Coordinates of C-alpha atoms and ligand atoms in Angstrom, one line a residue:
X8 CA 36.3 232.7 88.1
X9 CA 38.3 235.3 86.3
X10 CA 40.5 234.6 83.4
X11 CA 43.2 237.2 82.5
X12 CA 44.2 237.4 78.8
X13 CA 45.6 239.6 76.1
X14 CA 44.0 239.5 72.7
X15 CA 47.1 238.4 70.8
X16 CA 48.4 235.7 73.1
X17 CA 48.1 232.2 71.5
X18 CA 48.3 230.7 75.0
X19 CA 45.5 232.9 76.4
X20 CA 43.4 232.2 73.3
X21 CA 43.4 228.4 74.2
X22 CA 42.3 229.2 77.8
X23 CA 39.6 231.5 76.5
X24 CA 38.3 228.9 74.1
X25 CA 38.4 226.3 76.9
X26 CA 36.5 228.7 79.2
X27 CA 33.8 229.4 76.6
X28 CA 33.2 225.8 75.6
X29 CA 33.3 224.6 79.2
X30 CA 29.9 226.1 80.0
X31 CA 31.4 227.4 83.3
X32 CA 30.8 230.9 84.5
X33 CA 34.2 232.5 83.6
X34 CA 34.7 236.3 83.4
X35 CA 37.3 237.1 80.8
X36 CA 39.5 240.1 81.9
X37 CA 41.4 241.7 79.0
X38 CA 44.8 243.3 79.7
X39 CA 46.7 245.7 77.5
X40 CA 49.8 244.5 75.6
X41 CA 52.3 242.6 77.9
X42 CA 55.1 244.4 76.2
X43 CA 53.7 247.7 77.4
X44 CA 53.3 246.6 81.0
X45 CA 49.9 244.9 80.7
X46 CA 50.9 242.2 83.1
X47 CA 51.7 244.5 86.0
X48 CA 48.3 243.8 87.5
X49 CA 49.1 240.1 87.6
X50 CA 52.0 240.4 90.0
X51 CA 49.6 240.7 92.9
X52 CA 48.3 237.2 92.2
X53 CA 51.6 235.3 91.5
X54 CA 55.2 235.6 90.4
X55 CA 54.9 234.7 86.8
X56 CA 52.9 237.8 85.5
X57 CA 52.1 236.1 82.2
X58 CA 48.8 235.4 80.4
X59 CA 46.8 233.3 80.7
X60 CA 46.1 233.3 84.5
X61 CA 42.9 232.0 86.1
X62 CA 41.7 233.1 89.5
X63 CA 39.5 230.3 90.8
X64 CA 36.3 230.8 92.9
X65 CA 38.3 229.8 96.0
X66 CA 40.8 232.5 95.3
X67 CA 43.7 230.3 94.0
X68 CA 45.6 231.7 91.1
X69 CA 46.5 229.2 88.4
X70 CA 49.1 229.7 85.7
X71 CA 50.3 227.8 82.6
X72 CA 47.9 227.1 79.8
X73 CA 48.0 223.3 80.1
X74 CA 47.1 223.5 83.8
X75 CA 44.4 226.1 83.3
X76 CA 42.8 224.2 80.4
X77 CA 43.1 220.9 82.2
X78 CA 41.5 222.4 85.3
X79 CA 38.5 223.8 83.2
X80 CA 38.1 220.4 81.5
X81 CA 38.0 218.6 84.9
X82 CA 35.6 221.2 86.3
X83 CA 33.3 220.9 83.3
X84 CA 33.0 217.1 83.8
X85 CA 35.3 216.3 80.9
X86 CA 33.5 218.4 78.4
X87 CA 36.5 219.8 76.6
X88 CA 38.3 216.6 75.6
X89 CA 38.2 212.9 75.9
X90 CA 41.2 211.1 77.1
X91 CA 42.4 210.0 73.7
X92 CA 46.1 209.6 72.8
X93 CA 45.7 211.2 69.3
X94 CA 44.1 214.2 70.8
X95 CA 46.8 214.5 73.5
X96 CA 49.4 214.2 70.7
X97 CA 47.7 217.0 68.8
X98 CA 47.4 219.3 71.9
X99 CA 51.1 218.8 72.5
X100 CA 52.0 219.6 68.9
X101 CA 50.1 222.9 69.1
X102 CA 52.0 223.7 72.3
X103 CA 55.4 222.9 70.8
X104 CA 54.7 225.0 67.7
X105 CA 53.5 227.9 69.9
X106 CA 56.6 227.7 72.1
X107 CA 58.9 227.6 69.1
X108 CA 57.2 230.6 67.4
X109 CA 57.3 232.5 70.7
X110 CA 61.0 231.8 71.3
X111 CA 61.9 232.7 67.7
X112 CA 60.0 235.9 67.9
X113 CA 61.6 236.9 71.2
X114 CA 65.0 236.3 69.6
X115 CA 64.2 238.3 66.5
X116 CA 62.9 241.2 68.5
X117 CA 65.9 241.5 70.8
X118 CA 67.1 245.1 70.9
X119 CA 70.3 244.7 73.0
X120 CA 72.2 242.5 70.5
X121 CA 71.6 240.9 67.1
X122 CA 69.4 237.7 66.9
X123 CA 71.2 234.5 67.2
X124 CA 71.3 232.8 63.8
X125 CA 71.7 229.4 65.5
X126 CA 68.6 229.9 67.7
X127 CA 66.4 231.3 64.9
X128 CA 67.5 228.5 62.6
X129 CA 66.8 225.7 65.2
X130 CA 63.4 227.1 66.0
X131 CA 62.5 227.6 62.4
X132 CA 63.4 223.9 61.7
X133 CA 61.2 222.9 64.6
X134 CA 58.3 225.2 63.4
X135 CA 58.5 223.6 59.9
X136 CA 58.3 220.1 61.2
X137 CA 55.3 221.1 63.3
X138 CA 53.5 222.6 60.3
X139 CA 54.0 219.3 58.4
X140 CA 52.9 217.2 61.3
X141 CA 49.7 219.3 61.7
X142 CA 49.1 219.0 58.0
X143 CA 49.3 215.2 58.2
X144 CA 47.0 214.9 61.2
X145 CA 44.4 217.6 60.3
X146 CA 44.0 217.4 56.5
X147 CA 40.5 216.1 55.7
X148 CA 39.4 216.4 59.4
X149 CA 36.3 218.2 60.6
X150 CA 36.3 221.3 62.7
X151 CA 35.8 219.6 66.1
X152 CA 36.0 221.8 69.2
X153 CA 38.3 220.4 71.9
X154 CA 41.5 221.3 73.7
X155 CA 43.6 219.7 71.0
X156 CA 42.0 221.6 68.1
X157 CA 42.1 224.8 70.2
X158 CA 45.9 224.3 70.7
X159 CA 46.4 223.8 67.0
X160 CA 44.2 226.6 65.8
X161 CA 45.8 229.0 68.2
X162 CA 49.3 228.1 67.2
X163 CA 48.5 228.6 63.5
X164 CA 46.7 231.8 64.1
X165 CA 49.8 233.0 66.0
X166 CA 51.9 231.9 63.0
X167 CA 49.9 234.1 60.7
X168 CA 51.0 237.0 62.9
X169 CA 54.5 236.3 64.1
X170 CA 55.5 233.7 61.4
X171 CA 54.0 235.2 58.3
X172 CA 57.2 234.6 56.4
X173 CA 56.9 230.9 57.0
X174 CA 53.9 230.8 54.6
X175 CA 52.5 227.7 56.4
X176 CA 49.7 227.3 54.0
X177 CA 52.0 226.8 51.1
X178 CA 51.9 223.1 50.1
X179 CA 49.7 222.3 53.1
X180 CA 46.2 222.9 51.6
X181 CA 44.6 220.3 53.8
X182 CA 45.7 222.2 56.9
X183 CA 44.5 225.5 55.4
X184 CA 41.1 224.1 54.7
X185 CA 40.8 222.7 58.3
X186 CA 42.0 226.1 59.7
X187 CA 39.4 228.0 57.7
X188 CA 36.6 225.7 58.9
X189 CA 37.7 226.3 62.5
X190 CA 37.6 230.0 61.9
X191 CA 33.9 229.8 61.0
X192 CA 33.2 229.3 64.6
X193 CA 32.2 232.6 66.4
X194 CA 34.4 232.0 69.4
X195 CA 37.4 230.8 67.4
X196 CA 37.1 233.9 65.2
X197 CA 36.6 236.4 68.2
X198 CA 39.7 235.2 70.0
X199 CA 42.0 235.5 66.9
X200 CA 44.9 237.9 67.1
X201 CA 44.4 241.4 65.7
X202 CA 47.3 242.8 63.8
Ligands
GSH15 N1 54.3 228.7 79.4 C1 53.3 229.7 79.5 C2 53.6 230.8 78.5 C3 52.7 232.0 78.6 C4 53.3 233.2 78.0 O1 54.5 233.2 77.7 N2 52.5 234.2 77.8 C5 53.1 235.5 77.2 C6 52.1 236.1 76.2 S1 51.9 235.2 74.7 C7 53.3 236.4 78.3 O2 52.5 236.6 79.2 N3 54.4 237.1 78.3 C8 54.8 238.2 79.2 C9 56.2 238.2 79.7 O3 57.0 237.3 79.2 O4 56.5 239.0 80.5 C10 51.9 229.0 79.2 O5 51.8 227.9 78.7 O6 50.9 229.6 79.6

């Protein structure tokens, strides 16, 4: 299997962590920045041309993080997460936070017109609610490795890059301690964005 990624994509980070912890033979294929055309190569596999993308051993090209990580979990015999409602809730929270950070960043980086104050404000409110929810759920928790914690750590790592002005650690010490414990893991550290 081949997993296409860029170093700074929070979505691809989750897929890379899932691949590494699955124990399956997955070759990670790094692409240059998507902004600078890094995704061109992906158009031969499917219409989306986004990372992550997973080319399976039978030649099928899977897209969308939740589908790829779910596929890897199934293939590994359920190694990546148990079917637990609290974990599914956490995985979804990480996804919502990542999407909101991504949308806000796209809005802020628009060059053809000024960013919409309404969109930036709405996504920022959503982002703040997500930080609080993660703080409630992860304070005092150990650094377990599963799809839910990958989702949360990838979202927060992305926030350090694209949402630095949010200062998510402020008043959320429990979450910061949990994040630092996760970052002690070699694979979690290796897949962090570089900026
Ligand atoms: N919904 C997708 C989002 C993936 C995504 O947006 N990836 C970004 C990188 S962080 C991308 O490839 N962007 C390239 C583009 O929009 O052309 C998922 O969950 O995998």
